[in-house]
XYZ file of C-alpha atoms in Angstrom:
736
model
C -16.464 17.674 23.359
C -17.162 19.026 25.962
C -21.134 21.661 26.321
C -21.918 24.098 28.514
C -26.169 23.863 28.743
C -27.805 25.570 31.082
C -30.970 28.976 30.677
C -30.731 31.898 29.012
C -28.353 34.622 31.125
C -26.912 32.288 33.461
C -23.661 32.637 31.757
C -22.435 29.855 29.151
C -20.445 32.074 26.811
C -18.669 33.695 29.788
C -17.680 30.678 30.877
C -16.668 29.305 27.304
C -13.996 32.474 26.816
C -12.435 31.516 30.425
C -11.991 28.784 30.575
C -10.261 28.718 26.930
C -8.564 31.579 27.801
C -7.129 29.639 31.252
C -6.316 27.300 28.566
C -4.499 28.279 25.148
C -1.377 26.471 25.750
C -2.710 23.447 25.324
C -3.390 24.203 21.914
C -0.771 24.495 19.773
C -2.899 24.219 16.902
C -4.897 28.222 18.978
C -8.006 28.805 20.161
C -11.274 29.831 17.839
C -13.826 30.902 18.972
C -17.048 30.698 16.938
C -20.385 32.252 17.085
C -23.110 30.902 15.978
C -26.386 33.615 17.518
C -25.937 35.888 14.150
C -27.007 32.822 12.092
C -29.717 31.445 10.274
C -29.554 29.354 7.709
C -27.381 26.687 8.113
C -26.180 25.511 5.233
C -23.979 28.386 6.345
C -22.550 27.133 9.557
C -19.764 25.431 7.294
C -18.542 27.439 5.833
C -18.221 29.789 9.188
C -16.480 27.367 11.355
C -14.074 26.940 7.954
C -13.505 30.870 7.587
C -12.960 31.746 11.348
C -9.945 28.843 10.816
C -8.774 30.451 7.815
C -9.859 26.535 5.931
C -10.114 27.940 2.653
C -12.656 25.186 0.928
C -15.942 25.845 2.467
C -17.019 22.454 3.054
C -17.061 19.192 5.360
C -14.475 16.871 3.521
C -11.901 20.419 2.899
C -12.335 21.250 6.894
C -11.573 17.516 8.326
C -9.105 18.052 6.030
C -7.870 21.174 7.937
C -8.355 20.421 10.927
C -6.432 16.606 11.285
C -3.696 16.205 12.941
C -3.870 19.015 14.892
C -4.000 20.153 18.248
C -7.268 22.696 18.227
C -9.468 23.648 20.026
C -12.990 25.497 19.083
C -15.717 26.834 20.912
C -19.174 26.941 19.327
C -20.991 29.692 21.269
C -25.125 29.976 20.959
C -25.521 26.277 19.050
C -29.628 25.904 20.639
C -31.280 26.316 17.272
C -28.509 24.846 14.995
C -28.762 21.699 18.015
C -28.743 18.986 14.530
C -26.403 20.217 11.999
C -23.664 21.843 15.204
C -24.134 17.896 15.708
C -23.864 15.985 13.041
C -20.943 18.447 11.589
C -19.029 17.667 14.629
C -19.523 14.518 15.156
C -18.176 14.139 11.986
C -15.262 17.437 12.675
C -13.994 14.980 15.606
C -14.110 11.842 13.566
C -11.059 12.278 11.570
C -9.607 15.292 14.189
C -8.668 13.549 17.264
C -7.264 15.620 18.355
C -9.961 18.321 17.650
C -11.323 19.398 20.783
C -14.429 21.126 21.107
C -16.124 23.260 23.484
C -20.171 24.586 23.014
C -22.669 26.077 24.369
C -25.799 25.566 23.595
C -29.198 25.695 26.858
C -30.105 22.135 25.305
C -27.332 19.528 23.989
C -25.974 18.743 21.103
C -26.334 14.306 21.671
C -23.193 13.568 20.348
C -21.977 10.479 21.596
C -18.326 12.080 22.588
C -20.537 14.888 24.267
C -19.455 15.719 27.396
C -22.083 17.685 29.314
C -21.834 20.398 32.242
C -25.474 21.929 33.214
C -23.589 26.094 34.348
C -26.691 26.245 36.734
C -27.739 30.307 38.259
C -25.434 31.673 41.008
C -25.575 30.370 44.603
C -28.683 32.246 46.760
C -30.053 31.718 50.271
C -32.302 29.961 50.310
C -36.175 30.598 50.956
C -36.066 30.323 55.130
C -32.825 30.966 54.984
C -31.720 33.261 57.239
C -29.911 36.308 55.576
C -27.038 38.347 57.240
C -24.633 40.776 57.072
C -22.241 39.207 55.235
C -24.024 38.110 52.697
C -22.105 39.554 49.674
C -19.068 36.553 50.970
C -21.902 33.994 51.391
C -23.128 33.644 48.302
C -22.555 34.958 44.393
C -25.596 35.686 42.918
C -25.214 39.460 45.589
C -21.524 39.684 44.751
C -22.409 39.764 41.346
C -25.272 42.234 42.266
C -23.179 44.617 44.413
C -20.578 44.438 41.809
C -22.224 45.854 39.241
C -24.638 48.274 41.431
C -21.144 50.103 42.445
C -20.280 50.461 39.023
C -22.611 52.150 38.033
C -23.904 54.059 41.894
C -20.541 54.779 43.546
C -20.143 53.146 46.124
C -22.488 50.399 47.210
C -21.880 48.304 49.788
C -24.181 45.354 50.676
C -24.243 45.945 54.275
C -26.301 45.772 57.763
C -29.925 47.695 56.619
C -29.515 46.934 53.053
C -28.706 42.470 52.890
C -32.351 41.059 53.297
C -34.003 43.703 50.875
C -30.670 42.599 48.612
C -30.450 38.903 48.876
C -33.996 38.507 48.607
C -33.968 40.957 45.927
C -31.193 37.944 44.094
C -33.557 34.747 45.465
C -35.890 36.601 43.291
C -34.131 36.828 39.952
C -33.450 32.574 40.207
C -29.678 34.055 41.020
C -29.854 34.509 36.979
C -26.220 36.497 36.286
C -28.189 38.820 32.910
C -31.323 40.012 35.353
C -28.954 40.894 37.723
C -27.368 42.760 35.539
C -30.583 43.949 34.472
C -31.794 45.116 37.212
C -28.168 46.526 38.909
C -28.323 49.191 35.964
C -32.411 49.889 37.559
C -30.045 50.740 40.925
C -29.001 54.436 38.325
C -32.949 55.356 39.215
C -34.671 53.418 42.069
C -33.699 51.199 45.304
C -33.461 47.586 45.978
C -37.175 48.177 48.350
C -39.046 49.853 45.004
C -37.201 46.916 42.468
C -38.612 44.154 44.984
C -41.892 45.897 44.458
C -42.098 45.518 40.761
C -40.752 43.060 39.987
C -44.487 41.256 38.829
C -44.013 42.578 36.052
C -39.964 41.407 36.379
C -39.277 41.174 32.367
C -40.495 44.627 31.496
C -38.651 46.788 34.603
C -35.600 44.942 32.934
C -36.537 45.958 30.078
C -32.583 47.585 28.263
C -29.602 45.945 28.795
C -26.473 46.049 27.223
C -26.745 47.683 23.938
C -23.193 45.695 23.101
C -24.290 42.184 23.103
C -26.568 40.429 21.244
C -30.233 41.704 20.116
C -31.848 38.604 22.166
C -29.579 38.757 25.429
C -29.763 42.291 25.831
C -33.778 42.068 27.653
C -34.674 39.675 29.814
C -37.569 39.577 27.107
C -36.259 39.241 24.770
C -33.541 36.712 26.344
C -37.159 33.916 27.673
C -38.594 35.309 23.915
C -35.521 32.752 22.271
C -36.034 29.672 24.223
C -38.966 30.166 23.659
C -39.413 30.527 20.066
C -36.820 27.309 19.948
C -39.785 24.537 22.095
C -41.286 23.041 19.889
C -45.060 23.873 19.816
C -46.017 21.224 22.090
C -43.385 21.676 24.304
C -45.012 25.257 24.327
C -47.789 23.624 25.642
C -46.432 22.061 28.469
C -44.258 24.989 29.167
C -47.436 27.038 29.571
C -49.568 24.813 31.828
C -46.420 24.077 33.957
C -46.057 27.873 35.554
C -49.802 26.520 37.237
C -47.094 24.473 39.485
C -45.552 26.834 42.410
C -42.222 24.628 44.236
C -41.691 22.297 41.068
C -43.914 19.129 40.404
C -43.852 15.357 40.273
C -44.269 13.066 37.068
C -47.414 11.813 38.685
C -48.236 15.597 38.651
C -47.889 16.958 35.181
C -49.983 13.501 33.816
C -52.751 15.168 36.378
C -52.648 18.603 35.405
C -50.868 18.936 32.170
C -52.584 16.052 29.261
C -54.969 15.949 27.553
C -55.865 18.088 24.763
C -52.773 18.066 22.398
C -50.697 16.827 24.523
C -51.422 13.025 25.162
C -50.502 11.530 28.238
C -47.891 9.069 27.456
C -46.152 11.620 25.373
C -45.536 13.918 28.850
C -42.464 12.410 29.909
C -40.820 12.444 26.585
C -42.239 15.940 26.279
C -40.664 17.420 30.228
C -37.104 15.300 29.309
C -36.748 17.465 26.202
C -37.969 21.278 28.803
C -35.381 19.035 30.747
C -32.693 18.979 27.362
C -33.455 22.793 26.677
C -33.046 24.089 30.813
C -36.150 25.258 30.236
C -36.727 22.787 33.979
C -34.485 21.940 36.156
C -35.070 18.145 37.571
C -33.796 17.092 40.663
C -33.409 13.220 42.558
C -36.709 12.939 44.786
C -37.150 9.196 46.296
C -37.236 6.863 42.795
C -39.044 9.197 41.111
C -37.785 12.459 39.773
C -39.171 15.507 40.689
C -39.270 19.135 38.403
C -38.833 22.926 39.654
C -38.831 26.474 36.734
C -36.095 29.502 37.733
C -39.129 31.713 38.724
C -38.559 34.210 35.637
C -39.195 31.649 33.095
C -42.527 29.738 34.869
C -43.809 33.846 35.311
C -43.199 34.262 31.556
C -44.769 30.865 31.078
C -48.111 31.988 33.276
C -48.301 35.134 30.791
C -48.046 33.112 27.670
C -51.633 31.429 28.196
C -54.259 32.470 26.122
C -57.220 34.202 28.036
C -58.805 34.256 31.655
C -60.802 30.995 30.912
C -57.464 29.370 30.037
C -56.400 30.587 32.685
C -59.732 29.785 34.935
C -59.615 25.699 33.817
C -56.086 25.074 34.695
C -56.313 26.544 37.942
C -59.206 24.513 38.267
C -57.296 21.820 37.309
C -54.443 22.187 39.949
C -56.469 22.709 42.249
C -59.166 18.912 42.016
C -55.075 17.672 41.939
C -53.702 19.449 45.624
C -57.747 18.182 45.876
C -56.862 14.862 46.056
C -53.784 14.735 46.891
C -55.438 16.317 50.266
C -57.754 13.447 50.623
C -54.667 10.552 49.644
C -52.455 12.576 52.369
C -55.344 12.241 55.002
C -56.068 8.507 53.934
C -52.981 7.335 54.279
C -51.479 9.442 57.193
C -51.231 6.550 59.350
C -49.357 3.394 58.309
C -45.732 2.581 57.046
C -45.516 5.028 54.542
C -46.149 8.039 57.439
C -42.215 9.716 56.602
C -42.602 9.324 52.659
C -46.715 10.695 53.403
C -44.683 14.427 55.731
C -42.415 15.194 53.242
C -44.091 14.354 50.283
C -46.880 17.292 51.131
C -43.839 19.269 52.831
C -43.164 19.725 49.339
C -46.270 20.324 47.503
C -47.116 22.886 50.464
C -47.025 25.829 47.980
C -48.631 23.986 46.308
C -51.032 23.578 48.517
C -50.963 27.428 49.742
C -51.616 28.364 45.148
C -54.645 25.569 45.132
C -56.226 27.350 48.297
C -54.873 30.924 47.618
C -57.092 30.307 44.041
C -59.972 29.120 46.312
C -59.585 31.922 48.409
C -60.191 34.292 45.182
C -62.760 32.391 42.100
C -66.215 34.110 42.883
C -67.803 29.313 44.153
C -64.497 27.602 45.135
C -64.117 28.202 48.876
C -66.304 25.194 49.457
C -63.176 23.005 47.719
C -60.596 24.908 49.567
C -62.732 24.243 53.186
C -61.789 20.198 52.030
C -58.408 20.057 51.116
C -57.478 22.774 54.902
C -59.581 20.424 57.017
C -57.598 17.737 54.904
C -54.304 19.154 56.510
C -55.628 18.594 59.810
C -53.343 15.115 60.036
C -50.381 16.575 58.248
C -50.325 19.831 60.539
C -46.623 19.923 59.779
C -47.450 21.157 56.146
C -48.163 24.272 57.723
C -45.092 26.921 58.890
C -47.127 26.748 62.085
C -51.707 26.415 63.432
C -50.905 29.930 62.280
C -51.095 29.182 58.840
C -53.740 25.976 59.019
C -56.255 28.490 60.667
C -55.755 31.677 58.585
C -57.651 29.477 55.581
C -59.660 27.657 57.617
C -61.067 31.269 58.368
C -61.796 32.699 55.273
C -62.898 29.428 53.702
C -66.009 29.477 56.533
C -66.047 32.346 56.375
C -67.038 32.593 52.341
C -69.305 29.319 52.639
C -71.387 29.345 55.424
C -73.562 27.430 54.115
C -74.689 24.004 55.998
C -72.935 20.525 54.927
C -70.920 18.668 56.397
C -67.350 19.605 54.973
C -68.736 23.224 57.160
C -68.680 20.543 60.365
C -65.130 18.871 59.941
C -64.006 22.103 58.535
C -65.103 23.597 62.255
C -63.474 20.979 64.978
C -60.159 21.137 62.367
C -59.728 24.497 62.963
C -61.177 24.633 66.340
C -57.806 22.010 67.204
C -55.628 24.535 65.165
C -56.414 27.906 68.125
C -56.605 25.167 70.213
C -52.857 24.304 69.418
C -52.414 28.016 69.925
C -53.692 27.891 72.809
C -56.904 30.022 72.115
C -59.374 28.062 73.495
C -61.265 31.214 74.798
C -61.768 31.082 70.175
C -62.390 27.555 70.198
C -66.048 27.281 71.730
C -67.908 28.361 69.465
C -66.179 26.769 66.253
C -67.016 22.744 67.944
C -70.745 23.888 69.719
C -71.235 24.517 65.856
C -69.880 22.101 64.681
C -70.827 19.800 66.513
C -74.942 21.679 66.488
C -74.256 20.762 62.785
C -72.835 17.608 62.869
C -75.933 16.429 64.837
C -78.409 18.423 62.132
C -76.648 16.680 59.062
C -76.844 13.412 61.153
C -73.092 12.944 60.791
C -71.526 10.640 62.820
C -68.458 11.252 61.360
C -67.537 14.492 61.997
C -70.234 13.760 65.834
C -67.233 11.913 66.435
C -64.277 14.344 65.915
C -66.153 17.461 67.594
C -66.262 15.151 70.869
C -62.620 14.345 70.382
C -61.547 18.191 69.690
C -63.908 19.138 73.098
C -62.404 16.545 74.431
C -58.741 17.729 73.876
C -59.743 21.291 74.783
C -60.672 19.258 77.692
C -57.176 18.124 78.473
C -55.003 21.746 77.482
C -57.937 22.864 80.219
C -56.339 21.441 83.362
C -59.625 19.831 83.200
C -58.374 15.867 83.734
C -61.693 13.828 84.025
C -64.193 15.374 82.215
C -61.213 14.842 79.518
C -60.679 10.926 79.897
C -64.815 10.783 79.186
C -64.682 12.687 76.339
C -61.139 11.120 74.779
C -62.449 7.774 75.651
C -66.643 8.772 73.810
C -63.929 9.607 71.367
C -62.300 6.486 70.520
C -65.244 4.025 70.958
C -67.042 6.886 68.041
C -64.162 6.102 65.740
C -63.593 2.612 65.699
C -66.775 1.788 65.822
C -66.439 5.041 61.866
C -63.073 2.327 60.987
C -60.369 5.419 61.477
C -57.892 3.749 62.887
C -55.912 7.452 62.182
C -58.335 9.151 64.088
C -58.566 6.994 66.511
C -55.193 6.861 67.381
C -54.813 10.631 68.287
C -57.707 9.711 70.201
C -56.198 7.439 71.959
C -53.062 9.119 72.045
C -54.396 12.466 74.093
C -56.665 9.882 76.475
C -53.856 8.515 77.522
C -52.149 11.747 78.740
C -54.713 12.369 80.572
C -54.664 9.002 82.181
C -51.455 10.738 83.506
C -51.341 13.934 83.858
C -54.888 12.321 86.875
C -52.574 9.281 88.065
C -54.847 7.348 86.606
C -54.222 3.277 86.956
C -55.185 3.021 83.510
C -52.439 5.215 82.283
C -49.600 2.189 82.268
C -52.003 0.024 79.628
C -53.730 3.455 77.569
C -50.012 4.621 77.478
C -48.347 0.696 76.338
C -51.064 0.677 73.866
C -50.439 4.173 72.411
C -47.240 3.385 71.125
C -48.281 -0.605 70.450
C -50.359 0.815 67.313
C -48.431 3.496 66.228
C -44.704 0.824 66.228
C -47.076 -2.375 64.539
C -48.442 -0.131 61.369
C -44.748 1.479 61.390
C -45.942 5.144 62.618
C -42.744 7.086 62.966
C -44.007 10.030 63.249
C -46.885 8.274 65.680
C -44.769 6.232 66.964
C -42.083 9.312 68.934
C -45.980 11.350 70.137
C -46.039 7.500 71.276
C -41.796 7.605 72.865
C -43.235 11.326 74.715
C -46.386 10.243 76.198
C -44.909 6.572 78.439
C -42.080 8.759 79.130
C -43.416 11.242 81.371
C -45.667 8.199 82.569
C -42.470 6.333 83.544
C -40.709 10.487 84.922
C -44.173 10.408 86.945
C -44.568 7.047 88.081
C -40.797 7.568 89.384
C -38.629 5.801 86.911
C -36.445 8.681 85.573
C -33.856 6.881 83.805
C -35.585 4.802 82.080
C -37.810 7.960 81.159
C -34.928 9.892 79.632
C -33.485 8.157 77.213
C -37.362 7.260 75.881
C -37.463 11.068 75.522
C -33.983 11.735 73.800
C -35.941 9.744 72.004
C -39.392 11.257 70.823
C -36.722 14.157 70.248
C -34.501 12.269 67.357
C -37.569 10.949 66.298
C -38.698 14.891 66.138
C -36.166 16.198 64.929
C -36.690 13.757 61.747
C -40.172 14.780 61.682
C -39.132 18.782 61.756
C -42.024 18.673 63.483
C -41.075 21.818 66.000
C -44.396 21.122 68.215
C -42.827 17.889 70.022
C -39.565 19.302 69.726
C -40.894 21.502 72.490
C -42.765 19.541 74.002
C -40.222 16.824 74.543
C -38.012 19.633 75.503
C -40.433 20.901 77.832
C -40.429 16.960 79.382
C -36.893 15.928 79.219
C -36.109 19.932 81.624
C -38.702 18.468 84.058
C -36.909 14.849 83.931
C -33.423 16.226 84.765
C -35.126 18.348 87.198
C -35.779 15.517 89.325
C -32.517 14.473 88.811
C -31.288 17.335 90.423
C -29.643 19.011 87.071
C -31.201 22.524 88.731
C -29.228 24.467 85.340
C -29.494 22.335 82.434
C -33.001 21.282 83.356
C -33.029 26.232 82.999
C -31.775 25.707 80.461
C -34.005 23.810 78.565
C -36.340 25.942 79.214
C -35.301 28.577 78.472
C -35.279 26.581 75.242
C -38.480 25.366 75.136
C -39.053 28.387 74.564
C -37.622 29.698 71.692
C -38.804 27.616 70.117
C -42.985 27.645 71.277
C -42.196 31.237 70.370
C -40.319 30.205 66.584
C -43.687 28.359 65.704
C -46.093 30.954 67.537
C -48.123 28.886 70.433
C -48.711 29.826 74.041
C -47.398 27.644 76.714
C -49.916 29.207 79.067
C -52.466 28.256 76.424
C -52.339 24.111 76.762
C -53.127 24.357 79.878
C -52.037 20.023 81.180
C -48.318 21.152 80.396
C -48.070 24.622 81.218
C -48.713 23.322 85.168
C -46.019 20.967 84.928
C -43.815 23.922 83.454
C -44.738 25.805 86.106
C -43.991 24.110 88.806
C -40.332 22.546 87.544
C -40.068 26.089 87.502
C -40.839 27.355 91.314
C -38.815 24.508 92.105
C -36.106 26.442 90.365
C -35.886 30.061 90.737
C -35.208 28.109 94.791
C -32.779 26.336 94.399
C -30.955 28.055 91.805
C -32.033 31.481 92.381
C -33.288 33.748 90.926
C -30.428 35.672 89.131
C -29.093 31.976 88.413
C -31.821 30.494 87.383
C -33.092 33.440 84.615
C -29.331 33.375 83.133
C -29.992 29.987 82.525
C -33.080 30.202 81.086
C -31.902 33.343 79.015
C -29.026 30.982 77.965
C -31.321 27.620 76.593
C -33.869 30.968 75.078
C -30.462 32.441 73.000
C -30.329 29.156 71.274
C -29.932 28.460 67.092
C -32.538 24.650 67.306
C -29.955 22.685 65.981
C -28.145 24.297 69.165
C -31.030 23.434 71.628
C -31.395 19.991 69.816
C -27.377 18.798 71.052
C -28.141 20.604 74.219
C -30.986 18.244 75.403
C -29.308 15.081 73.806
C -25.907 16.299 75.353
C -23.959 15.112 72.391
C -21.317 18.009 72.825
C -20.104 20.279 75.426
C -22.284 22.949 76.986
C -21.519 26.589 76.087
C -22.358 30.385 75.003
C -24.701 30.583 73.461
C -24.306 30.925 69.943
C -20.110 30.700 69.845
C -17.982 28.453 67.777
C -16.770 24.983 68.515
C -13.265 25.869 69.355
C -11.341 25.620 66.074
C -8.355 22.739 67.955
C -11.879 20.879 68.288
C -13.168 21.292 64.834
C -12.248 17.573 64.167
C -12.526 15.817 67.127
C -16.299 15.371 67.213
C -17.476 14.963 63.105
C -16.722 11.438 62.188
C -14.189 10.720 59.713
C -17.087 11.045 56.950
C -18.097 14.265 58.108
C -14.355 15.566 57.780
C -14.003 15.049 54.667
C -16.994 16.914 53.318
C -16.584 20.130 55.804
C -13.127 20.327 53.981
C -14.563 20.481 50.664
C -17.219 23.171 52.348
C -14.208 24.893 53.569
C -13.068 24.856 49.767
C -16.799 26.870 48.879
C -17.896 22.762 46.859
C -21.812 23.852 46.672
C -24.356 20.202 48.625
C -24.524 19.171 44.835
C -20.379 18.928 44.231
C -19.820 17.846 47.237
C -22.572 14.588 45.885
C -20.441 14.955 43.109
C -16.711 14.481 43.695
C -18.268 12.555 46.954
C -20.283 10.087 44.101
C -23.381 9.717 46.431
C -26.556 11.250 46.933
C -27.179 15.287 47.224
C -30.082 14.951 50.216
C -26.905 12.728 51.353
C -24.346 15.186 50.633
C -26.944 17.942 52.854
C -27.330 15.964 55.618
C -24.335 16.208 56.532
C -23.663 19.471 56.332
C -26.790 19.409 58.301
C -24.694 17.768 60.617
C -21.234 19.000 60.668
C -23.687 23.071 61.559
C -25.294 21.082 64.316
C -22.704 19.490 65.749
C -20.103 22.708 65.541
C -23.203 24.896 66.509
C -22.748 26.741 63.317
C -24.915 28.931 61.835
C -23.338 29.158 57.983
C -20.846 27.230 55.668
C -19.128 30.430 55.651
C -17.841 29.470 59.831
C -17.091 25.856 59.082
C -14.787 27.211 56.211
C -12.904 29.717 58.861
C -12.747 27.455 61.390
C -11.319 24.267 58.464
C -8.860 26.403 57.745
C -7.693 28.048 60.701
C -7.356 24.089 62.194
C -4.828 22.617 58.686
C -3.328 26.767 59.400
C -2.663 25.305 62.600
C -1.355 21.556 61.659
C 1.234 22.525 59.287
C 2.701 25.174 62.681
């Protein structure tokens, strides 16, 4: 017995019918489709099956005898509302008829002993951060279905360069659910893709009419989800509604914290979660040693609309806010240590939840103070923001709404100053630091005074005033150590090391060594990457490029693991300076261009980072003189047009240099890949998803994703379709 499970509208019935049709020859005694959707009385189950297959006595014994000895396929469609009855009956029939095979569709498993589950996922859609190209129709199943269904009602419609972004965004927001996509396609008779997108916040009203030939509960998105809701117990419905407060998923700890109580005991949460997973309301995926639970946006919006009223919604959002506040506080307290990488990953995973909490704090009267706390606590995890400007956005809103004197405001002011400095705007940072210092002194808050001294020193460093920066940062290190703040103290020490290196101070080597040793001692890899960077800078400035180069590359590798784009840009700059001193002028110019591409991508201007701008200008001037302007510009432009992965590969010299955006020669695609990567490339060429590759090779999905990313990076490709094309060409060449 195989049961196809999945959310309503995902295509379980169509898949079952297709499988049955293709396998009909394997069953000499026939293939029978029994649609249970219309059955409302459980006692009619046996009678319906008996009548369909020609058994004249509608009881279990007679049906078992009729099936005994027959090689026959039963397709039981829509079992979810008769789960117990279907489980009991199919268990008896399978025991009595060894040659019987059953293919069932249900939104939850039947839990029969011999049952094999196959989850039917939504159609493939591009990821939120994935670049959408004009070939979206060929790359994504959801886009392909939408194009096909729209062409049926709007002759001549195609997905092209002009509409591919809007179409893929629509398919993504509809979660790749075939029924939702088909209902949206019908609306194209009267609306444009953009108009449908604008109205998707009320998707249940927009997609209110469907195919009249479908059973009633499958004619509209509303009735389809209503049916799933009807199948849940009261406790499951309540948890479904409460889970809708999360954005981007959550783990068990978060669910227990936010959703327990008032009818759901904390100890019952794992059981109810399991039931919602079983009913295809939630999807789960591995997250380290635990699980993360995600809900399709369609189901999340439905759950939110089911919450009784505004007071209940506000109470739930307050609990969600408190959980985010506690998460941010813990991340700040624990970030500098052996769990640093875990916190970086976790905070990045919870980015959507933190944004939702901050939006609530900004829009709900009297909650701005909490927004200050959350956003300011994220200073140690600036990687949780897409760029420094995002963190500044939230702090600016909260500061405007919460003007009263408080320690939270004093802290938020110096954190905001730090972020605008990273954006290259020292003018905007100055009044923030002045107010923060005055407020900290007024309140007698030593911690915030230390923070203000620290960031004032950082501002001096960026301005190129190294002597003043050294004095202030040295004071900041002393203050933070006295307060018992090792993470804050390390950041100030790192910046103190930079000042010493750039001013040629004799203490620079000792300070760099201390910076690196402290971060290694606590196994904080992200901090180690910065320790390596400044130590490499010191070695280069002291005339030892041979030691500096591999150290800077090691720093870059760690930056890549951390997804630290600001740090990657700094490493690309540093490598350009080192390589230029080795008279590898063209490569140095390319690296300067690559660094500019990254600076631009994170909305940061190198001109505002004075401590780096000076070294950059010196390097550029030397390269223009040696290469001449035309050759320098060509090499710089080459680097600026690389993707991030191509830029990193260029810096690490992991493959031969070639024109930006060009593909690895087809004859050479296998030579740069490991044996496992070649194996995975072949599966990519066969059209398998990362999940399917993981299942085929019996590896973790995250491992499969990592291999695919490495393949794309090594081959300088930007899409799986390029891998498939190159691999297929290689195989054809091998057969010729």
